[in-house]
Amino acid sequence: HQDPGMMARPLLLLACFVALASGMEFPDMSGGPDYQDMGVGDYDESRLGGAGSPSSDGVVMLDHITYNKVVGGKLPVFVRFDKEYPYGAEDKAFLPLGDETGWSDVVIASLGASEYVSEHKARQIFADVGVKMEDTPVFMYFAAGSKEGVTFTGDKTDTKAYISFLKGQGVEIVLEGCLKAFDLHAHAFMAKSATRKEVMAKAEADASALQGNDLKASKGYVQIMKKVLEKGDGYIQTEAERVKKMLTDRSVPEDKKPHFSNRANILSSFSA
C-alpha cells in the first residue's frame, strides 16, 4: 500500500516545472503556519541578536575550561550563570555592564549550561557554586583570588542595581556624569550618619573649586546630600525610582534623557 502523499509529490513537482516553463506564477507551497499571526508566543528580536539587542562588548563568555582560569585569578569577577542562550529583560540589563565597567579592574563574565543535557560540563560548575538551572539567571561576585561567590539579590532587570552591588563589594566604578572624588564623598556620607554634615561641608568646599560640567556634577551630589538630611535615607530609593521612570517615559524628550541618566548614576554612588 503506497502513501498517497508520496504518489502526489511527483505530480506536484511536474506542475511546478510546467508553471516555470510557461512563465506562470504559482502560489507559495511551503504550507508553513505563521506562528506570529496565530499568536503562538511573542516574537523577541533581541533573542536572535537583531536590532535592539544590547551589545555584549566587554563581557567574557566562559566555558567549563576558561571558568577556572578566570574565577579565582588576579582580578575580581562578576559571573552570570544562565542558560546557553540567554534572553529577556535580565539579559538586556546585564550585557551593558561590560561597557559600563570597561575601564575598571572587574571582569564581567557569563557561563552558560544546557537546560536539556544534564551531563553538560558547565553543569558541574553550577553545582559547585550552588546554582540550580531552574533558578537561573544567577549572578555572583568573586573577589580576586577567591572561588567563594557573593550572590546578587537585587533587581535583575536593572543595570544600575548591578553597578550598585559591585560598588558595594569594593569595585571602583566611575560612571558617566560622576566624579571619583565625589563618589568617595557619597560613600563616606552614607557610611556614618553622625558625620554627614561634616562630609557635606567638605563636598561643598571641593565643589567650589570646580568649573563647567564637573561643577554641575558636584552640585548634584551636594543636592542629594541635603535631601537625605532633610528626608532621610529613603530619599535615595524614592528618587532612583522617579528617575528610572523618567528614563523610560516616552513623553520625556530624548535630549533630556542624558540628564536623568547622569542623575541615576550619581544616585547609585549613594546606594552602594
PDB file of C-alpha atoms in Angstrom:
ATOM      1  CA  HIS A   1       0.000   0.000   0.000  1.00  0.00           C
ATOM      2  CA  GLN A   2       1.547   3.317  -1.119  1.00  0.00           C
ATOM      3  CA  ASP A   3       1.323   6.552   0.843  1.00  0.00           C
ATOM      4  CA  PRO A   4      -0.981   8.880  -1.170  1.00  0.00           C
ATOM      5  CA  GLY A   5       1.309  11.759  -0.198  1.00  0.00           C
ATOM      6  CA  MET A   6       4.274  10.001  -1.817  1.00  0.00           C
ATOM      7  CA  MET A   7       2.285   9.474  -5.029  1.00  0.00           C
ATOM      8  CA  ALA A   8       1.244  13.144  -5.157  1.00  0.00           C
ATOM      9  CA  ARG A   9       4.747  14.613  -4.846  1.00  0.00           C
ATOM     10  CA  PRO A  10       5.919  13.805  -8.422  1.00  0.00           C
ATOM     11  CA  LEU A  11       2.728  15.368  -9.787  1.00  0.00           C
ATOM     12  CA  LEU A  12       3.303  18.488  -7.686  1.00  0.00           C
ATOM     13  CA  LEU A  13       6.887  18.801  -8.945  1.00  0.00           C
ATOM     14  CA  LEU A  14       5.717  18.336 -12.557  1.00  0.00           C
ATOM     15  CA  ALA A  15       3.133  21.092 -12.094  1.00  0.00           C
ATOM     16  CA  CYS A  16       5.824  23.426 -10.776  1.00  0.00           C
ATOM     17  CA  PHE A  17       8.123  22.761 -13.733  1.00  0.00           C
ATOM     18  CA  VAL A  18       5.290  23.383 -16.182  1.00  0.00           C
ATOM     19  CA  ALA A  19       4.445  26.661 -14.431  1.00  0.00           C
ATOM     20  CA  LEU A  20       8.050  27.812 -14.548  1.00  0.00           C
ATOM     21  CA  ALA A  21       8.434  26.905 -18.203  1.00  0.00           C
ATOM     22  CA  SER A  22       5.317  28.808 -19.185  1.00  0.00           C
ATOM     23  CA  GLY A  23       6.142  31.877 -17.065  1.00  0.00           C
ATOM     24  CA  MET A  24       3.103  31.361 -14.889  1.00  0.00           C
ATOM     25  CA  GLU A  25       3.081  32.388 -11.243  1.00  0.00           C
ATOM     26  CA  PHE A  26       2.132  29.793  -8.691  1.00  0.00           C
ATOM     27  CA  PRO A  27       1.319  30.089  -5.005  1.00  0.00           C
ATOM     28  CA  ASP A  28       3.697  29.514  -2.111  1.00  0.00           C
ATOM     29  CA  MET A  29       3.546  25.778  -1.427  1.00  0.00           C
ATOM     30  CA  SER A  30       5.572  25.861   1.789  1.00  0.00           C
ATOM     31  CA  GLY A  31       2.458  25.301   3.847  1.00  0.00           C
ATOM     32  CA  GLY A  32       4.184  26.596   6.978  1.00  0.00           C
ATOM     33  CA  PRO A  33       1.913  28.232   9.557  1.00  0.00           C
ATOM     34  CA  ASP A  34       2.518  31.844  10.521  1.00  0.00           C
ATOM     35  CA  TYR A  35       3.004  31.462  14.254  1.00  0.00           C
ATOM     36  CA  GLN A  36       3.219  35.181  14.857  1.00  0.00           C
ATOM     37  CA  ASP A  37      -0.184  35.796  13.265  1.00  0.00           C
ATOM     38  CA  MET A  38      -1.557  32.831  15.172  1.00  0.00           C
ATOM     39  CA  GLY A  39      -0.413  34.421  18.445  1.00  0.00           C
ATOM     40  CA  VAL A  40       1.807  31.468  19.382  1.00  0.00           C
ATOM     41  CA  GLY A  41       4.498  33.063  21.545  1.00  0.00           C
ATOM     42  CA  ASP A  42       5.862  36.600  21.431  1.00  0.00           C
ATOM     43  CA  TYR A  43       8.489  37.464  18.878  1.00  0.00           C
ATOM     44  CA  ASP A  44      11.538  38.932  20.631  1.00  0.00           C
ATOM     45  CA  GLU A  45      14.097  40.203  18.137  1.00  0.00           C
ATOM     46  CA  SER A  46      16.765  40.501  20.827  1.00  0.00           C
ATOM     47  CA  ARG A  47      16.730  36.714  21.240  1.00  0.00           C
ATOM     48  CA  LEU A  48      18.180  36.473  17.763  1.00  0.00           C
ATOM     49  CA  GLY A  49      20.750  39.218  18.296  1.00  0.00           C
ATOM     50  CA  GLY A  50      18.973  41.553  15.890  1.00  0.00           C
ATOM     51  CA  ALA A  51      18.206  45.254  16.064  1.00  0.00           C
ATOM     52  CA  GLY A  52      17.552  46.398  19.591  1.00  0.00           C
ATOM     53  CA  SER A  53      19.758  43.692  21.082  1.00  0.00           C
ATOM     54  CA  PRO A  54      22.241  45.106  23.609  1.00  0.00           C
ATOM     55  CA  SER A  55      25.941  44.948  22.877  1.00  0.00           C
ATOM     56  CA  SER A  56      27.977  42.269  24.655  1.00  0.00           C
ATOM     57  CA  ASP A  57      31.207  44.272  24.340  1.00  0.00           C
ATOM     58  CA  GLY A  58      33.408  43.678  27.358  1.00  0.00           C
ATOM     59  CA  VAL A  59      31.556  40.558  28.537  1.00  0.00           C
ATOM     60  CA  VAL A  60      33.785  37.451  28.683  1.00  0.00           C
ATOM     61  CA  MET A  61      31.956  34.304  27.571  1.00  0.00           C
ATOM     62  CA  LEU A  62      33.227  31.388  29.649  1.00  0.00           C
ATOM     63  CA  ASP A  63      33.109  27.619  29.320  1.00  0.00           C
ATOM     64  CA  HIS A  64      34.000  24.809  31.743  1.00  0.00           C
ATOM     65  CA  ILE A  65      37.720  25.291  30.990  1.00  0.00           C
ATOM     66  CA  THR A  66      38.107  29.070  30.946  1.00  0.00           C
ATOM     67  CA  TYR A  67      35.923  29.485  34.045  1.00  0.00           C
ATOM     68  CA  ASN A  68      38.650  28.063  36.281  1.00  0.00           C
ATOM     69  CA  LYS A  69      41.262  30.243  34.593  1.00  0.00           C
ATOM     70  CA  VAL A  70      39.307  33.431  35.227  1.00  0.00           C
ATOM     71  CA  VAL A  71      37.484  32.932  38.541  1.00  0.00           C
ATOM     72  CA  GLY A  72      39.907  32.874  41.449  1.00  0.00           C
ATOM     73  CA  GLY A  73      42.540  34.745  39.470  1.00  0.00           C
ATOM     74  CA  LYS A  74      44.160  38.133  39.974  1.00  0.00           C
ATOM     75  CA  LEU A  75      41.043  40.147  39.160  1.00  0.00           C
ATOM     76  CA  PRO A  76      37.570  40.201  40.720  1.00  0.00           C
ATOM     77  CA  VAL A  77      34.868  38.622  38.538  1.00  0.00           C
ATOM     78  CA  PHE A  78      31.111  39.126  38.273  1.00  0.00           C
ATOM     79  CA  VAL A  79      29.617  36.000  36.682  1.00  0.00           C
ATOM     80  CA  ARG A  80      26.198  35.345  35.207  1.00  0.00           C
ATOM     81  CA  PHE A  81      25.191  31.670  35.477  1.00  0.00           C
ATOM     82  CA  ASP A  82      22.469  31.097  32.903  1.00  0.00           C
ATOM     83  CA  LYS A  83      21.157  29.048  30.012  1.00  0.00           C
ATOM     84  CA  GLU A  84      23.379  28.577  26.965  1.00  0.00           C
ATOM     85  CA  TYR A  85      21.402  31.151  25.008  1.00  0.00           C
ATOM     86  CA  PRO A  86      20.154  33.819  27.445  1.00  0.00           C
ATOM     87  CA  TYR A  87      17.453  36.316  26.507  1.00  0.00           C
ATOM     88  CA  GLY A  88      14.907  38.615  28.062  1.00  0.00           C
ATOM     89  CA  ALA A  89      14.947  41.581  30.427  1.00  0.00           C
ATOM     90  CA  GLU A  90      17.747  40.174  32.595  1.00  0.00           C
ATOM     91  CA  ASP A  91      19.962  39.712  29.550  1.00  0.00           C
ATOM     92  CA  LYS A  92      19.314  43.268  28.344  1.00  0.00           C
ATOM     93  CA  ALA A  93      20.208  44.655  31.778  1.00  0.00           C
ATOM     94  CA  PHE A  94      23.331  42.529  32.237  1.00  0.00           C
ATOM     95  CA  LEU A  95      25.107  42.935  28.888  1.00  0.00           C
ATOM     96  CA  PRO A  96      25.730  46.713  29.158  1.00  0.00           C
ATOM     97  CA  LEU A  97      27.881  46.052  32.238  1.00  0.00           C
ATOM     98  CA  GLY A  98      30.782  45.091  30.005  1.00  0.00           C
ATOM     99  CA  ASP A  99      30.843  48.586  28.566  1.00  0.00           C
ATOM    100  CA  GLU A 100      29.836  50.406  31.762  1.00  0.00           C
ATOM    101  CA  THR A 101      32.750  48.874  33.700  1.00  0.00           C
ATOM    102  CA  GLY A 102      35.161  48.872  30.775  1.00  0.00           C
ATOM    103  CA  TRP A 103      37.987  50.758  32.468  1.00  0.00           C
ATOM    104  CA  SER A 104      37.511  49.075  35.864  1.00  0.00           C
ATOM    105  CA  ASP A 105      39.505  46.065  37.087  1.00  0.00           C
ATOM    106  CA  VAL A 106      36.403  43.881  37.459  1.00  0.00           C
ATOM    107  CA  VAL A 107      35.793  41.177  34.829  1.00  0.00           C
ATOM    108  CA  ILE A 108      32.193  40.807  33.637  1.00  0.00           C
ATOM    109  CA  ALA A 109      31.645  37.202  32.561  1.00  0.00           C
ATOM    110  CA  SER A 110      28.917  34.759  31.607  1.00  0.00           C
ATOM    111  CA  LEU A 111      28.784  30.965  31.870  1.00  0.00           C
ATOM    112  CA  GLY A 112      26.018  29.077  30.090  1.00  0.00           C
ATOM    113  CA  ALA A 113      24.855  25.496  30.625  1.00  0.00           C
ATOM    114  CA  SER A 114      22.410  23.346  28.703  1.00  0.00           C
ATOM    115  CA  GLU A 115      18.887  23.170  30.055  1.00  0.00           C
ATOM    116  CA  TYR A 116      18.350  19.771  28.455  1.00  0.00           C
ATOM    117  CA  VAL A 117      21.661  17.903  28.763  1.00  0.00           C
ATOM    118  CA  SER A 118      22.327  17.072  32.401  1.00  0.00           C
ATOM    119  CA  GLU A 119      25.838  15.889  31.520  1.00  0.00           C
ATOM    120  CA  HIS A 120      26.771  19.289  30.086  1.00  0.00           C
ATOM    121  CA  LYS A 121      30.217  20.058  31.536  1.00  0.00           C
ATOM    122  CA  ALA A 122      29.267  23.517  32.797  1.00  0.00           C
ATOM    123  CA  ARG A 123      26.549  21.915  34.935  1.00  0.00           C
ATOM    124  CA  GLN A 124      29.227  20.671  37.348  1.00  0.00           C
ATOM    125  CA  ILE A 125      30.440  24.223  37.909  1.00  0.00           C
ATOM    126  CA  PHE A 126      26.852  25.310  38.542  1.00  0.00           C
ATOM    127  CA  ALA A 127      26.590  22.550  41.162  1.00  0.00           C
ATOM    128  CA  ASP A 128      29.901  23.549  42.755  1.00  0.00           C
ATOM    129  CA  VAL A 129      28.669  27.105  43.420  1.00  0.00           C
ATOM    130  CA  GLY A 130      25.172  26.020  44.387  1.00  0.00           C
ATOM    131  CA  VAL A 131      23.290  27.214  41.291  1.00  0.00           C
ATOM    132  CA  LYS A 132      20.258  25.254  40.055  1.00  0.00           C
ATOM    133  CA  MET A 133      19.169  25.537  36.417  1.00  0.00           C
ATOM    134  CA  GLU A 134      15.611  26.370  37.446  1.00  0.00           C
ATOM    135  CA  ASP A 135      16.889  29.392  39.377  1.00  0.00           C
ATOM    136  CA  THR A 136      18.859  30.909  36.508  1.00  0.00           C
ATOM    137  CA  PRO A 137      19.918  33.518  35.792  1.00  0.00           C
ATOM    138  CA  VAL A 138      22.008  33.765  38.965  1.00  0.00           C
ATOM    139  CA  PHE A 139      24.681  36.438  39.356  1.00  0.00           C
ATOM    140  CA  MET A 140      27.680  36.083  41.669  1.00  0.00           C
ATOM    141  CA  TYR A 141      30.663  38.245  42.567  1.00  0.00           C
ATOM    142  CA  PHE A 142      34.030  36.590  43.164  1.00  0.00           C
ATOM    143  CA  ALA A 143      36.753  38.651  44.805  1.00  0.00           C
ATOM    144  CA  ALA A 144      40.275  38.406  43.378  1.00  0.00           C
ATOM    145  CA  GLY A 145      41.867  35.104  44.366  1.00  0.00           C
ATOM    146  CA  SER A 146      38.581  33.661  45.668  1.00  0.00           C
ATOM    147  CA  LYS A 147      36.196  30.983  44.401  1.00  0.00           C
ATOM    148  CA  GLU A 148      33.637  31.782  47.091  1.00  0.00           C
ATOM    149  CA  GLY A 149      30.942  33.853  45.445  1.00  0.00           C
ATOM    150  CA  VAL A 150      28.598  36.519  46.822  1.00  0.00           C
ATOM    151  CA  THR A 151      25.143  36.229  45.242  1.00  0.00           C
ATOM    152  CA  PHE A 152      23.454  39.315  43.823  1.00  0.00           C
ATOM    153  CA  THR A 153      19.926  39.616  45.240  1.00  0.00           C
ATOM    154  CA  GLY A 154      18.768  42.900  43.670  1.00  0.00           C
ATOM    155  CA  ASP A 155      16.638  43.708  40.631  1.00  0.00           C
ATOM    156  CA  LYS A 156      17.984  41.554  37.782  1.00  0.00           C
ATOM    157  CA  THR A 157      16.367  43.785  35.167  1.00  0.00           C
ATOM    158  CA  ASP A 158      18.177  46.953  36.306  1.00  0.00           C
ATOM    159  CA  THR A 159      21.737  47.651  35.131  1.00  0.00           C
ATOM    160  CA  LYS A 160      22.152  50.291  37.849  1.00  0.00           C
ATOM    161  CA  ALA A 161      21.341  47.681  40.505  1.00  0.00           C
ATOM    162  CA  TYR A 162      24.261  45.525  39.328  1.00  0.00           C
ATOM    163  CA  ILE A 163      26.561  48.540  39.429  1.00  0.00           C
ATOM    164  CA  SER A 164      25.473  49.470  42.947  1.00  0.00           C
ATOM    165  CA  PHE A 165      26.076  45.887  44.045  1.00  0.00           C
ATOM    166  CA  LEU A 166      29.584  45.861  42.574  1.00  0.00           C
ATOM    167  CA  LYS A 167      30.399  49.175  44.220  1.00  0.00           C
ATOM    168  CA  GLY A 168      29.217  47.686  47.495  1.00  0.00           C
ATOM    169  CA  GLN A 169      31.720  44.869  47.009  1.00  0.00           C
ATOM    170  CA  GLY A 170      34.506  47.429  46.760  1.00  0.00           C
ATOM    171  CA  VAL A 171      34.780  47.606  42.978  1.00  0.00           C
ATOM    172  CA  GLU A 172      35.774  51.092  41.849  1.00  0.00           C
ATOM    173  CA  ILE A 173      33.469  52.196  39.053  1.00  0.00           C
ATOM    174  CA  VAL A 174      33.167  55.814  37.950  1.00  0.00           C
ATOM    175  CA  LEU A 175      30.120  56.149  35.721  1.00  0.00           C
ATOM    176  CA  GLU A 176      29.282  58.782  33.142  1.00  0.00           C
ATOM    177  CA  GLY A 177      28.370  62.067  34.809  1.00  0.00           C
ATOM    178  CA  CYS A 178      30.072  61.061  38.068  1.00  0.00           C
ATOM    179  CA  LEU A 179      33.257  62.272  39.768  1.00  0.00           C
ATOM    180  CA  LYS A 180      35.627  59.889  41.560  1.00  0.00           C
ATOM    181  CA  ALA A 181      36.296  62.241  44.489  1.00  0.00           C
ATOM    182  CA  PHE A 182      32.585  62.852  44.974  1.00  0.00           C
ATOM    183  CA  ASP A 183      31.794  59.140  44.762  1.00  0.00           C
ATOM    184  CA  LEU A 184      34.079  58.835  47.794  1.00  0.00           C
ATOM    185  CA  HIS A 185      32.212  61.691  49.477  1.00  0.00           C
ATOM    186  CA  ALA A 186      28.933  59.865  48.779  1.00  0.00           C
ATOM    187  CA  HIS A 187      30.246  56.626  50.302  1.00  0.00           C
ATOM    188  CA  ALA A 188      31.521  58.462  53.394  1.00  0.00           C
ATOM    189  CA  PHE A 189      28.234  60.361  53.701  1.00  0.00           C
ATOM    190  CA  MET A 190      26.144  57.191  53.750  1.00  0.00           C
ATOM    191  CA  ALA A 191      28.586  55.233  55.939  1.00  0.00           C
ATOM    192  CA  LYS A 192      28.146  57.276  59.133  1.00  0.00           C
ATOM    193  CA  SER A 193      25.052  59.334  59.881  1.00  0.00           C
ATOM    194  CA  ALA A 194      26.843  61.159  62.711  1.00  0.00           C
ATOM    195  CA  THR A 195      29.360  62.802  60.352  1.00  0.00           C
ATOM    196  CA  ARG A 196      27.080  63.597  57.417  1.00  0.00           C
ATOM    197  CA  LYS A 197      27.067  67.359  57.888  1.00  0.00           C
ATOM    198  CA  GLU A 198      30.866  67.438  58.002  1.00  0.00           C
ATOM    199  CA  VAL A 199      31.113  65.300  54.851  1.00  0.00           C
ATOM    200  CA  MET A 200      28.642  67.554  53.038  1.00  0.00           C
ATOM    201  CA  ALA A 201      30.611  70.661  54.069  1.00  0.00           C
ATOM    202  CA  LYS A 202      33.779  69.077  52.663  1.00  0.00           C
ATOM    203  CA  ALA A 203      31.939  68.224  49.425  1.00  0.00           C
ATOM    204  CA  GLU A 204      30.681  71.816  49.112  1.00  0.00           C
ATOM    205  CA  ALA A 205      34.206  73.144  49.620  1.00  0.00           C
ATOM    206  CA  ASP A 206      35.607  70.814  46.969  1.00  0.00           C
ATOM    207  CA  ALA A 207      32.804  71.759  44.584  1.00  0.00           C
ATOM    208  CA  SER A 208      33.649  75.454  44.860  1.00  0.00           C
ATOM    209  CA  ALA A 209      36.998  74.797  43.184  1.00  0.00           C
ATOM    210  CA  LEU A 210      35.434  73.163  40.098  1.00  0.00           C
ATOM    211  CA  GLN A 211      34.132  74.534  36.810  1.00  0.00           C
ATOM    212  CA  GLY A 212      31.926  73.526  33.910  1.00  0.00           C
ATOM    213  CA  ASN A 213      30.466  70.030  33.844  1.00  0.00           C
ATOM    214  CA  ASP A 214      32.457  68.978  36.906  1.00  0.00           C
ATOM    215  CA  LEU A 215      30.916  71.808  38.918  1.00  0.00           C
ATOM    216  CA  LYS A 216      27.453  70.847  37.691  1.00  0.00           C
ATOM    217  CA  ALA A 217      28.016  67.208  38.648  1.00  0.00           C
ATOM    218  CA  SER A 218      29.405  68.107  42.083  1.00  0.00           C
ATOM    219  CA  LYS A 219      26.301  70.189  42.810  1.00  0.00           C
ATOM    220  CA  GLY A 220      24.225  67.110  42.059  1.00  0.00           C
ATOM    221  CA  TYR A 221      25.997  65.196  44.816  1.00  0.00           C
ATOM    222  CA  VAL A 222      25.585  68.033  47.322  1.00  0.00           C
ATOM    223  CA  GLN A 223      21.903  68.444  46.461  1.00  0.00           C
ATOM    224  CA  ILE A 224      21.298  64.742  47.155  1.00  0.00           C
ATOM    225  CA  MET A 225      23.126  65.014  50.478  1.00  0.00           C
ATOM    226  CA  LYS A 226      20.875  67.905  51.505  1.00  0.00           C
ATOM    227  CA  LYS A 227      17.757  65.940  50.550  1.00  0.00           C
ATOM    228  CA  VAL A 228      18.899  62.919  52.565  1.00  0.00           C
ATOM    229  CA  LEU A 229      19.473  65.114  55.626  1.00  0.00           C
ATOM    230  CA  GLU A 230      16.013  66.581  55.136  1.00  0.00           C
ATOM    231  CA  LYS A 231      14.019  63.471  54.219  1.00  0.00           C
ATOM    232  CA  GLY A 232      16.085  60.522  55.426  1.00  0.00           C
ATOM    233  CA  ASP A 233      17.828  57.601  53.700  1.00  0.00           C
ATOM    234  CA  GLY A 234      14.625  56.555  51.959  1.00  0.00           C
ATOM    235  CA  TYR A 235      15.030  59.523  49.636  1.00  0.00           C
ATOM    236  CA  ILE A 236      17.731  57.664  47.678  1.00  0.00           C
ATOM    237  CA  GLN A 237      15.408  54.812  46.684  1.00  0.00           C
ATOM    238  CA  THR A 238      12.430  57.091  46.056  1.00  0.00           C
ATOM    239  CA  GLU A 239      14.441  59.408  43.832  1.00  0.00           C
ATOM    240  CA  ALA A 240      16.071  56.498  41.990  1.00  0.00           C
ATOM    241  CA  GLU A 241      12.620  55.121  41.143  1.00  0.00           C
ATOM    242  CA  ARG A 242      11.428  58.531  39.956  1.00  0.00           C
ATOM    243  CA  VAL A 243      14.480  58.968  37.712  1.00  0.00           C
ATOM    244  CA  LYS A 244      14.088  55.444  36.322  1.00  0.00           C
ATOM    245  CA  LYS A 245      10.515  56.265  35.295  1.00  0.00           C
ATOM    246  CA  MET A 246      11.678  59.457  33.589  1.00  0.00           C
ATOM    247  CA  LEU A 247      14.223  57.478  31.573  1.00  0.00           C
ATOM    248  CA  THR A 248      11.528  55.141  30.252  1.00  0.00           C
ATOM    249  CA  ASP A 249       8.824  57.802  29.809  1.00  0.00           C
ATOM    250  CA  ARG A 250       8.283  58.377  26.084  1.00  0.00           C
ATOM    251  CA  SER A 251       6.953  61.877  26.739  1.00  0.00           C
ATOM    252  CA  VAL A 252      10.376  62.995  28.014  1.00  0.00           C
ATOM    253  CA  PRO A 253      12.418  64.483  25.121  1.00  0.00           C
ATOM    254  CA  GLU A 254      15.453  62.446  24.136  1.00  0.00           C
ATOM    255  CA  ASP A 255      17.788  65.400  24.657  1.00  0.00           C
ATOM    256  CA  LYS A 256      16.735  65.448  28.334  1.00  0.00           C
ATOM    257  CA  LYS A 257      17.460  61.750  28.914  1.00  0.00           C
ATOM    258  CA  PRO A 258      21.258  62.201  29.476  1.00  0.00           C
ATOM    259  CA  HIS A 259      20.483  64.479  32.433  1.00  0.00           C
ATOM    260  CA  PHE A 260      18.365  61.782  34.089  1.00  0.00           C
ATOM    261  CA  SER A 261      20.888  59.075  33.200  1.00  0.00           C
ATOM    262  CA  ASN A 262      23.659  61.039  34.932  1.00  0.00           C
ATOM    263  CA  ARG A 263      21.346  61.642  37.875  1.00  0.00           C
ATOM    264  CA  ALA A 264      20.751  57.887  38.152  1.00  0.00           C
ATOM    265  CA  ASN A 265      24.495  57.258  38.047  1.00  0.00           C
ATOM    266  CA  ILE A 266      25.159  59.732  40.863  1.00  0.00           C
ATOM    267  CA  LEU A 267      22.355  58.203  42.946  1.00  0.00           C
ATOM    268  CA  SER A 268      23.963  54.772  42.557  1.00  0.00           C
ATOM    269  CA  SER A 269      27.046  56.139  44.342  1.00  0.00           C
ATOM    270  CA  PHE A 270      24.867  56.742  47.413  1.00  0.00           C
ATOM    271  CA  SER A 271      23.217  53.333  47.183  1.00  0.00           C
ATOM    272  CA  ALA A 272      26.447  51.344  47.392  1.00  0.00           C
TER     273      ALA A 272
END
